[in-house]
mmCIF file with all atom_site columns, C-alpha atoms in Angstrom:
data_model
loop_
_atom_site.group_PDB
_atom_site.id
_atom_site.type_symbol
_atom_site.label_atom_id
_atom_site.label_alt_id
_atom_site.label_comp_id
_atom_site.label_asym_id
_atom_site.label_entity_id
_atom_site.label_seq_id
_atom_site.pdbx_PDB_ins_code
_atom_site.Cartn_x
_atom_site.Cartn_y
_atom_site.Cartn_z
_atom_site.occupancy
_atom_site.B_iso_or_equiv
_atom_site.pdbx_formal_charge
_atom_site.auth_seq_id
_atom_site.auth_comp_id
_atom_site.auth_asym_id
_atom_site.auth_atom_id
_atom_site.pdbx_PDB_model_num
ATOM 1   C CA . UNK A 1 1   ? 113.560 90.005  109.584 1.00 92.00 ? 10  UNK A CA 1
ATOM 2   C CA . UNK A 1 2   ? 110.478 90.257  107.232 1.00 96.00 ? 11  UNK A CA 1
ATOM 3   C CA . UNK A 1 3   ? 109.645 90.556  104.126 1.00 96.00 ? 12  UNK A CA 1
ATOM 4   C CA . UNK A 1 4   ? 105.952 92.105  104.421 1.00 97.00 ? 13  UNK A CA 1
ATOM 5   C CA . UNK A 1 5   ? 105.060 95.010  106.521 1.00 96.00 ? 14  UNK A CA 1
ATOM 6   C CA . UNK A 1 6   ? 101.915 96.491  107.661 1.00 93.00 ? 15  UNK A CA 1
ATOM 7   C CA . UNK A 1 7   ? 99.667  98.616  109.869 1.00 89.00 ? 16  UNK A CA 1
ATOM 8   C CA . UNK A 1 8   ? 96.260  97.063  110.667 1.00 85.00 ? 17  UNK A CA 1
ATOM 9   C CA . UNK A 1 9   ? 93.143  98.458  112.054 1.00 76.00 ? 18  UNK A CA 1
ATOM 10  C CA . UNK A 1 10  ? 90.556  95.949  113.191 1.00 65.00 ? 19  UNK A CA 1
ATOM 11  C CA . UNK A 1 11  ? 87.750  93.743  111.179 1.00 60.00 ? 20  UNK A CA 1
ATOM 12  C CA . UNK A 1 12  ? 84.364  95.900  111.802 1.00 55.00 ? 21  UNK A CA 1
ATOM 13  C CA . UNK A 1 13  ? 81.370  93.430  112.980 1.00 52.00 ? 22  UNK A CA 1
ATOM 14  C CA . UNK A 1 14  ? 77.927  94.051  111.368 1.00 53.00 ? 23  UNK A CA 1
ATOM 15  C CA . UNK A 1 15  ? 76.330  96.360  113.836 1.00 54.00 ? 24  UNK A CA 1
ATOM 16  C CA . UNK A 1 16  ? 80.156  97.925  115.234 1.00 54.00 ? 25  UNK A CA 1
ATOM 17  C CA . UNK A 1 17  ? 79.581  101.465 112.822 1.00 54.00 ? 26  UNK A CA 1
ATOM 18  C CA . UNK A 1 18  ? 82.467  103.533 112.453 1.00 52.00 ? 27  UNK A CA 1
ATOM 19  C CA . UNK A 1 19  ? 85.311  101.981 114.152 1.00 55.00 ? 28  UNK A CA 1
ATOM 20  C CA . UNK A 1 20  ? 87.583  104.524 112.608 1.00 55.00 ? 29  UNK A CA 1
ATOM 21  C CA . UNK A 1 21  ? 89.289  101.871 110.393 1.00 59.00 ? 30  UNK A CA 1
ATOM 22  C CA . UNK A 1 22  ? 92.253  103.183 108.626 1.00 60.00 ? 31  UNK A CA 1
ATOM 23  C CA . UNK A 1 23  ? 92.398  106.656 109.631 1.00 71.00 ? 32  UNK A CA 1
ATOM 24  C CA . UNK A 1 24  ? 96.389  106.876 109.140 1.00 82.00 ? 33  UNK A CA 1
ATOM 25  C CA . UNK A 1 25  ? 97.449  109.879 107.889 1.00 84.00 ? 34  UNK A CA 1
ATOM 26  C CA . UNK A 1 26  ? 101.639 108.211 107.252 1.00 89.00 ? 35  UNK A CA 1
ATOM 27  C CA . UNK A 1 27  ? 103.090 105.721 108.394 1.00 90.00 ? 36  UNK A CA 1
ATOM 28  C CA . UNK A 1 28  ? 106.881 104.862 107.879 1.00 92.00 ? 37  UNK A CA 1
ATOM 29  C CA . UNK A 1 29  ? 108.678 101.766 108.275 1.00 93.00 ? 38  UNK A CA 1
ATOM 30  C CA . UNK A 1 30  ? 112.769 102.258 108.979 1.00 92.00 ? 39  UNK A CA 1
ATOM 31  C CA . UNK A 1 31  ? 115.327 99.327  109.384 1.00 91.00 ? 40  UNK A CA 1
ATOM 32  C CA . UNK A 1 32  ? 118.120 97.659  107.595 1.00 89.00 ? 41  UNK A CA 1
ATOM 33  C CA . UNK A 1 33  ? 119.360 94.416  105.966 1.00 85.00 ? 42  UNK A CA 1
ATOM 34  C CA . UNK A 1 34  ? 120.330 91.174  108.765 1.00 83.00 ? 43  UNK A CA 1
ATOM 35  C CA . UNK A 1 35  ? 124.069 91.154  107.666 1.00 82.00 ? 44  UNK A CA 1
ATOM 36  C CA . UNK A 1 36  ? 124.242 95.165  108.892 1.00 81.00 ? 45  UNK A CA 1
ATOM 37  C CA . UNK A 1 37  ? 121.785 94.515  111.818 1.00 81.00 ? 46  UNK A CA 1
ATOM 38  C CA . UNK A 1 38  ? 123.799 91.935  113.193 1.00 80.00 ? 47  UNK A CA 1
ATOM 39  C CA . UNK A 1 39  ? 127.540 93.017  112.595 1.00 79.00 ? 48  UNK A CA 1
ATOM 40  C CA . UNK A 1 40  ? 127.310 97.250  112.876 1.00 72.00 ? 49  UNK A CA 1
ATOM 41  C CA . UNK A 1 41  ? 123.514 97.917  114.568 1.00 65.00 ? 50  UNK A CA 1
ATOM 42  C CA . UNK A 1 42  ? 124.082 100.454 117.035 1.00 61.00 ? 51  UNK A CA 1
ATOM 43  C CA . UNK A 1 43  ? 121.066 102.860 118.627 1.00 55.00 ? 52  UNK A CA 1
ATOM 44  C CA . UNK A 1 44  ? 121.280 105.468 116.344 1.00 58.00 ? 53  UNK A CA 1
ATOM 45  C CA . UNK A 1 45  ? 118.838 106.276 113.465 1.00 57.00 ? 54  UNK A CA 1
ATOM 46  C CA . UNK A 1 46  ? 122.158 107.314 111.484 1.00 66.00 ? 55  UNK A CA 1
ATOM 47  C CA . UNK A 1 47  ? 122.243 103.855 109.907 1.00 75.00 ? 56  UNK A CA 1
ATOM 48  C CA . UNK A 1 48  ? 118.547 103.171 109.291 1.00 83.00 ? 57  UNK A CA 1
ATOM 49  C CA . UNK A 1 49  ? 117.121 103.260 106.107 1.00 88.00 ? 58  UNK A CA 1
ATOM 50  C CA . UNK A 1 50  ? 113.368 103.908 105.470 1.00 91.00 ? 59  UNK A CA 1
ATOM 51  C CA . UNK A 1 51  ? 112.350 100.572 103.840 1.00 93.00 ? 60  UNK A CA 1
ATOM 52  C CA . UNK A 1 52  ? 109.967 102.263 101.382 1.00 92.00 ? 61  UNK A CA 1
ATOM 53  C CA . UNK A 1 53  ? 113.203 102.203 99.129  1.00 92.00 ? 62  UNK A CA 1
ATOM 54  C CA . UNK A 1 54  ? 113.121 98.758  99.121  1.00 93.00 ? 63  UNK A CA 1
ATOM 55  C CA . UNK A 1 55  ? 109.383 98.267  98.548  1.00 94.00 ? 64  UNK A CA 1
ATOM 56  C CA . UNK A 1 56  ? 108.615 96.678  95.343  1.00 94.00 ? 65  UNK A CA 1
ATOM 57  C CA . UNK A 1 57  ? 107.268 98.741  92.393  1.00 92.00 ? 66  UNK A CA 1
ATOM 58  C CA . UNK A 1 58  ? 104.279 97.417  90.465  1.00 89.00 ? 67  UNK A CA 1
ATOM 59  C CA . UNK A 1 59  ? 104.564 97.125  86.624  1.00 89.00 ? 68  UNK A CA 1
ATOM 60  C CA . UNK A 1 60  ? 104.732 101.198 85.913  1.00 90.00 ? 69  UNK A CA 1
ATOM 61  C CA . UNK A 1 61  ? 107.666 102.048 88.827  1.00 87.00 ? 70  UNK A CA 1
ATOM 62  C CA . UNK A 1 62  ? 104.950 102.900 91.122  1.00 88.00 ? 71  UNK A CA 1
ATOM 63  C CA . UNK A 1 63  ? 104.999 101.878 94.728  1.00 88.00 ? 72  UNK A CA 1
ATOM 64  C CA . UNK A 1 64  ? 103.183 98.608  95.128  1.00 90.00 ? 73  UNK A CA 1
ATOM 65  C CA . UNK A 1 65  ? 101.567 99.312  98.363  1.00 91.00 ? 74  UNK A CA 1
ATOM 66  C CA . UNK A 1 66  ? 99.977  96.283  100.152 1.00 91.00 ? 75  UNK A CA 1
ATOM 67  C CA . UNK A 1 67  ? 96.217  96.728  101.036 1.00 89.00 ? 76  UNK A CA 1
ATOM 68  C CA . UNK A 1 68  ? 92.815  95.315  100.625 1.00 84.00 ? 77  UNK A CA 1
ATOM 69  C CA . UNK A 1 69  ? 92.347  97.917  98.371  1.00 84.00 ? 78  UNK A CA 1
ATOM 70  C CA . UNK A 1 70  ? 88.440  98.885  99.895  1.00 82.00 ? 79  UNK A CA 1
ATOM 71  C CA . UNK A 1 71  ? 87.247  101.264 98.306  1.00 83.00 ? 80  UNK A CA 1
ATOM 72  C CA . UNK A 1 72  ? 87.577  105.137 100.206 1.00 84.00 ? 81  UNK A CA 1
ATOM 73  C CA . UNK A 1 73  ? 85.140  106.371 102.290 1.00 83.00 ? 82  UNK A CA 1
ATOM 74  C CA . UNK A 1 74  ? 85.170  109.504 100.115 1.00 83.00 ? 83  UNK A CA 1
ATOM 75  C CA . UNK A 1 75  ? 87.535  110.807 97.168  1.00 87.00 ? 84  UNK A CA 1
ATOM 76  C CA . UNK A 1 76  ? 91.126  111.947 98.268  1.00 85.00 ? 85  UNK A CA 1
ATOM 77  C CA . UNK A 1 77  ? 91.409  109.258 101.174 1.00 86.00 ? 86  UNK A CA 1
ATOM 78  C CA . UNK A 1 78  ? 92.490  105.826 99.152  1.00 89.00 ? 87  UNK A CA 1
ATOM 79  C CA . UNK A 1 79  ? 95.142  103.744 100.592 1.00 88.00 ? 88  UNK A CA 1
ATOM 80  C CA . UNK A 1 80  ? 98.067  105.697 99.058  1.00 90.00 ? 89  UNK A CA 1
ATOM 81  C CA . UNK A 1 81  ? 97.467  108.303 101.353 1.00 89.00 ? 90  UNK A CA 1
ATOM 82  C CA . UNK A 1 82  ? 99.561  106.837 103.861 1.00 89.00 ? 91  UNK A CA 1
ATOM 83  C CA . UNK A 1 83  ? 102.189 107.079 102.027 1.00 90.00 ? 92  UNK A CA 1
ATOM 84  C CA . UNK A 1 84  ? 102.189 110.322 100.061 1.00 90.00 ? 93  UNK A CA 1
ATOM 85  C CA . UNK A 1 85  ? 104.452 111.636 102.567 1.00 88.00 ? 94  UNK A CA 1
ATOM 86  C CA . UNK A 1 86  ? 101.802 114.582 104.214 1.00 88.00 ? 95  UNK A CA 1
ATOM 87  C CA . UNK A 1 87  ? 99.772  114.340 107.097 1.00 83.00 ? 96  UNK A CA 1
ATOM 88  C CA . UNK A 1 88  ? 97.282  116.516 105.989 1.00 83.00 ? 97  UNK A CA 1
ATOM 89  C CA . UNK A 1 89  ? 96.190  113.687 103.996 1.00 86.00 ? 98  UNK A CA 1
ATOM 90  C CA . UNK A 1 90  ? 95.065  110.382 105.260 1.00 85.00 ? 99  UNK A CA 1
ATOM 91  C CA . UNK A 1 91  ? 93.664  107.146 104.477 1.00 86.00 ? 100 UNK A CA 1
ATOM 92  C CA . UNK A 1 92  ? 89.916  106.497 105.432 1.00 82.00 ? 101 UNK A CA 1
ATOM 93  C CA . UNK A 1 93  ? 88.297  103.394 104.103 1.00 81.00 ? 102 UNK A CA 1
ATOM 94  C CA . UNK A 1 94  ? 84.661  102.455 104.284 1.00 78.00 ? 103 UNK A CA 1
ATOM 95  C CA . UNK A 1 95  ? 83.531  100.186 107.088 1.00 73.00 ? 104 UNK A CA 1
ATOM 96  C CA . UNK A 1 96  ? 83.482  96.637  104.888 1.00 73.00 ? 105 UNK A CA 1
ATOM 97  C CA . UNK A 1 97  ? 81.882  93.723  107.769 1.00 69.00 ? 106 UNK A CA 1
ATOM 98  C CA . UNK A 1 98  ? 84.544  90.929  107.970 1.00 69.00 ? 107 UNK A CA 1
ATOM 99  C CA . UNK A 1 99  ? 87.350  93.097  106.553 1.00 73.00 ? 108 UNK A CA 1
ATOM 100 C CA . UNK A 1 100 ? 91.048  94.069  107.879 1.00 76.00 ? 109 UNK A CA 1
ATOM 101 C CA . UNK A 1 101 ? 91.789  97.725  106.241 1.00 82.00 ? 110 UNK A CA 1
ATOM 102 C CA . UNK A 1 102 ? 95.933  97.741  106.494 1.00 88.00 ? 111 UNK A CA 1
ATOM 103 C CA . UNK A 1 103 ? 98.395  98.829  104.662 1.00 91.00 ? 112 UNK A CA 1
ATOM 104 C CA . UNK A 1 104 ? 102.133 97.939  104.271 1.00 93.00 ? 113 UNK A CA 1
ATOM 105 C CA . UNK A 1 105 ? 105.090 97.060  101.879 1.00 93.00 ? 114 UNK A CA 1
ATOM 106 C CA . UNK A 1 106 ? 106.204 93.910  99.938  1.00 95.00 ? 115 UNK A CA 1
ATOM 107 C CA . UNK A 1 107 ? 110.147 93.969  100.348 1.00 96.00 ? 116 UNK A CA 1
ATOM 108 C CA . UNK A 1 108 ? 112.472 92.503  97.922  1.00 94.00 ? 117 UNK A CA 1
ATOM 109 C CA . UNK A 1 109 ? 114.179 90.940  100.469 1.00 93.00 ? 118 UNK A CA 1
ATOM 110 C CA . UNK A 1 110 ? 113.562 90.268  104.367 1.00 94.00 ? 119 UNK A CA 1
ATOM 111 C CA . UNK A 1 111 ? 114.833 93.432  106.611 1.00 93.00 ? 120 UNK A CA 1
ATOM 112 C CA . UNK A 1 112 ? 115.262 94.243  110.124 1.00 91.00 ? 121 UNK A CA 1
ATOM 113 C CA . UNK A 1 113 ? 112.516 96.589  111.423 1.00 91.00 ? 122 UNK A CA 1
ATOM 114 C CA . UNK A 1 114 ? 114.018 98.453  113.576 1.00 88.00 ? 123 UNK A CA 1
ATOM 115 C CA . UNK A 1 115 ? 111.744 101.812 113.591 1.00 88.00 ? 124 UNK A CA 1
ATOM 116 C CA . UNK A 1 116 ? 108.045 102.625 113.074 1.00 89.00 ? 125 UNK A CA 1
ATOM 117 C CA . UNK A 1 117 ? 106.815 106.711 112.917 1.00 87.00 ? 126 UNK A CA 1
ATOM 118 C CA . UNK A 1 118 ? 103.158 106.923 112.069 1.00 84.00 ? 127 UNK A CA 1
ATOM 119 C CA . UNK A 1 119 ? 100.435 109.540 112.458 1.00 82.00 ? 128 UNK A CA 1
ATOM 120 C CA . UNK A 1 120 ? 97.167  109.307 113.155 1.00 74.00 ? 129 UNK A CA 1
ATOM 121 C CA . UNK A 1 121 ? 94.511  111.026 111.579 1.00 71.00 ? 130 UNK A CA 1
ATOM 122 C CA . UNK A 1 122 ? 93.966  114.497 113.405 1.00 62.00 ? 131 UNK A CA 1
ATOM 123 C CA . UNK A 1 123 ? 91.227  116.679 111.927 1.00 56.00 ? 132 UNK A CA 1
ATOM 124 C CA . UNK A 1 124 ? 89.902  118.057 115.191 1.00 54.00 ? 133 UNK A CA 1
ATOM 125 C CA . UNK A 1 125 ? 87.261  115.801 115.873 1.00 55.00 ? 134 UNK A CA 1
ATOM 126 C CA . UNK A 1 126 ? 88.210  112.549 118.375 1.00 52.00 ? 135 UNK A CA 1
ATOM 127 C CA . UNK A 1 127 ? 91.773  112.665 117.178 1.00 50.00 ? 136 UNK A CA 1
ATOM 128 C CA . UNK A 1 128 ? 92.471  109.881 120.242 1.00 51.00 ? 137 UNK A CA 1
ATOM 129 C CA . UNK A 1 129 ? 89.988  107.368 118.876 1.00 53.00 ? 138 UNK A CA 1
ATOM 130 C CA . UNK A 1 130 ? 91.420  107.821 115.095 1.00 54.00 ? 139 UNK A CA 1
ATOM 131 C CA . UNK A 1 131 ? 94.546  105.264 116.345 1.00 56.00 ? 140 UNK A CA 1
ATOM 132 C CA . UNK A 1 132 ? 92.493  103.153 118.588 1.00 57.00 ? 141 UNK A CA 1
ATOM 133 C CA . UNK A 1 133 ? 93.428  99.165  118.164 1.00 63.00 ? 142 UNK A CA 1
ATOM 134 C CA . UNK A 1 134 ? 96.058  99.791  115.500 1.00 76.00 ? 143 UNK A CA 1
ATOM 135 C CA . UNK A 1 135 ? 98.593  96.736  114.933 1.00 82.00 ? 144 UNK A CA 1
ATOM 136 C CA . UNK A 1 136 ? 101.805 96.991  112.801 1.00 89.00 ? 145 UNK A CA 1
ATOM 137 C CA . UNK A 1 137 ? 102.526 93.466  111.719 1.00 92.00 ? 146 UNK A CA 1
ATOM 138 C CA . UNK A 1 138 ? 105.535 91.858  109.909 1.00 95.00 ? 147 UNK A CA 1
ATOM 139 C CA . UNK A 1 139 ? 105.660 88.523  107.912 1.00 96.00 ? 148 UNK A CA 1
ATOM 140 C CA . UNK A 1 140 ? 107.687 86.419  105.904 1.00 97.00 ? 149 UNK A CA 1
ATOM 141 C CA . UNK A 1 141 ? 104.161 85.038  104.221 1.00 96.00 ? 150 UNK A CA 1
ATOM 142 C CA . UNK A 1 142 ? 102.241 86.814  101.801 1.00 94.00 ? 151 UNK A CA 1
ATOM 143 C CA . UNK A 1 143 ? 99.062  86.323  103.701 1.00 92.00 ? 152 UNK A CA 1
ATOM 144 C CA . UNK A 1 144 ? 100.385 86.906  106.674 1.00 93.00 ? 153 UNK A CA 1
ATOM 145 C CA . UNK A 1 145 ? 99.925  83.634  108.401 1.00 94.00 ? 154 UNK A CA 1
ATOM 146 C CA . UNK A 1 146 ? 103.014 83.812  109.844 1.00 96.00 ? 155 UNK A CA 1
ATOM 147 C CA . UNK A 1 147 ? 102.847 87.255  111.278 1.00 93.00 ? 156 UNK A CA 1
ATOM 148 C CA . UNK A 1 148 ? 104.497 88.809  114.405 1.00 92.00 ? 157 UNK A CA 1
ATOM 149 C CA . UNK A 1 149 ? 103.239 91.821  116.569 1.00 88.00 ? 158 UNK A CA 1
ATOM 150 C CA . UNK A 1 150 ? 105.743 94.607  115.791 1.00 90.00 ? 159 UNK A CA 1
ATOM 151 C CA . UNK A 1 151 ? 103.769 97.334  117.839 1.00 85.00 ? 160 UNK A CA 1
ATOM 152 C CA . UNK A 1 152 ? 100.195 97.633  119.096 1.00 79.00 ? 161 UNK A CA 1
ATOM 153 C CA . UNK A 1 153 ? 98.426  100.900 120.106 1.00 72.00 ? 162 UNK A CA 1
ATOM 154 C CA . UNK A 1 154 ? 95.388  99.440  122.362 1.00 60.00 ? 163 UNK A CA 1
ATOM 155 C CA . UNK A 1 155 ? 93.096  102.247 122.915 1.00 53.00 ? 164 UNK A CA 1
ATOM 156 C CA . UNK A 1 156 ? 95.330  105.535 123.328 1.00 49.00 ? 165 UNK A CA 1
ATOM 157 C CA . UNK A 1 157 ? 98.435  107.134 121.818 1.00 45.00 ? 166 UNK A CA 1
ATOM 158 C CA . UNK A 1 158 ? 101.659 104.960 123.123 1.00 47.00 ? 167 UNK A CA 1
ATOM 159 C CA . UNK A 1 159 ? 103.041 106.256 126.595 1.00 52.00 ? 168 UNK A CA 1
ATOM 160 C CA . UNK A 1 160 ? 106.521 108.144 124.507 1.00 50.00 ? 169 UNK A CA 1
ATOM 161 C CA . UNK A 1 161 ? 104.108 109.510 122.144 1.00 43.00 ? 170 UNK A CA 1
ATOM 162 C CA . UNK A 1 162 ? 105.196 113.353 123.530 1.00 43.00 ? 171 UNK A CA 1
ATOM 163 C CA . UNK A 1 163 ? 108.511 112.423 124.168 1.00 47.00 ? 172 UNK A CA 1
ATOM 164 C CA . UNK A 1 164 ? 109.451 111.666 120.436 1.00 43.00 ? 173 UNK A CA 1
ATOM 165 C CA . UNK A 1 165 ? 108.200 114.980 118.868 1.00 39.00 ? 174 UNK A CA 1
ATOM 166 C CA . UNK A 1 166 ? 109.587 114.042 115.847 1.00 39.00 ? 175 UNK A CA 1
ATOM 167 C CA . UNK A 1 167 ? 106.836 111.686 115.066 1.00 37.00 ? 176 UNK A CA 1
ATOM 168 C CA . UNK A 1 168 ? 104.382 114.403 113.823 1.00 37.00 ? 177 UNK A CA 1
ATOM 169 C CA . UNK A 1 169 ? 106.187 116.438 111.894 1.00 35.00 ? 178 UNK A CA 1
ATOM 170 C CA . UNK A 1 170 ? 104.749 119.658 110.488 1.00 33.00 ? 179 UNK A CA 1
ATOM 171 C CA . UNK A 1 171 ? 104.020 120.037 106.860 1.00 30.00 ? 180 UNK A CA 1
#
């Protein structure tokens, strides 16, 4: 179980230009409380929830997505772009030296991950590289010191990637 969830591109070095950090055009996280996990989880998606419903809301009922907050490479591609629910939108940060671009949820309470869809950026030009070294990461510590490895994409799209068509999902 966690209580923080996010994806993670890698920390640009000085001279490393665009390393296509962010770049996600959604990305969902789907699971369900411990209690259910442990005493009713069976292999369906029937009984998953997606855990943005139990993100917590910053102080005007917004979602209070987790993120360093860089600023975006241009206007229309800030960090709440994952999560606006299209993929013709994405989230593009600029290249900040020394800096993580993620971002992910604050739960109000720990849940079970049990599903990750996201999408890459695709806008016709070296769609492949746009998910290159992603990490989804979950945590029961705020700064994630204590984070696990929920998925890693290393320098391709995952092997099942055109066996679950239902990850990109037309708009």
């Amino acid at each position: 179980t966690f209580k923080y969830i996010r994806f993670i591109q890698p920390t640009p070095g000085p001279s490393e230009g665009n390393t296509f950090c962010g770049n996600i055009a959604e990305v969902e996280f789907y699971g369900m409380d411990a209690e259910s996990y442990a005493t009713s989880y069976a292999p369906t998606v029937s009984k998953e929830t997606n855990l943005r419903s139990y993100a917590l809301l910053d102080s005007t009922g917004s979602l209070d997505i987790l993120s360093d907050k860089t600023e975006p490479y241009g206007s229309g591609y800030e960090y709440t772009k994952a999560f606006d629910g299209s993929i013709s939108t994405f989230y593009d940060p600029k290249n900040v030296s020394g800096v993580s671009h993620y971002v992910g949820y604050a739960l109000s309470a720990p849940m079970c991950v049990t599903r990750i869809r996201y999408c890459g950026r695709c806008d016709g030009r070296d769609s492949g590289l746009r998910l290159r070294y992603c990490r989804i990461e979950g945590a029961n510590a705020p700064d994630f010191s204590d984070a696990v490895t929920l998925h890693t994409c290393a320098d391709s799209v995952p092997d099942d990637w055109n066996s679950n068509p239902g990850w990109i999902e037309d708009s």
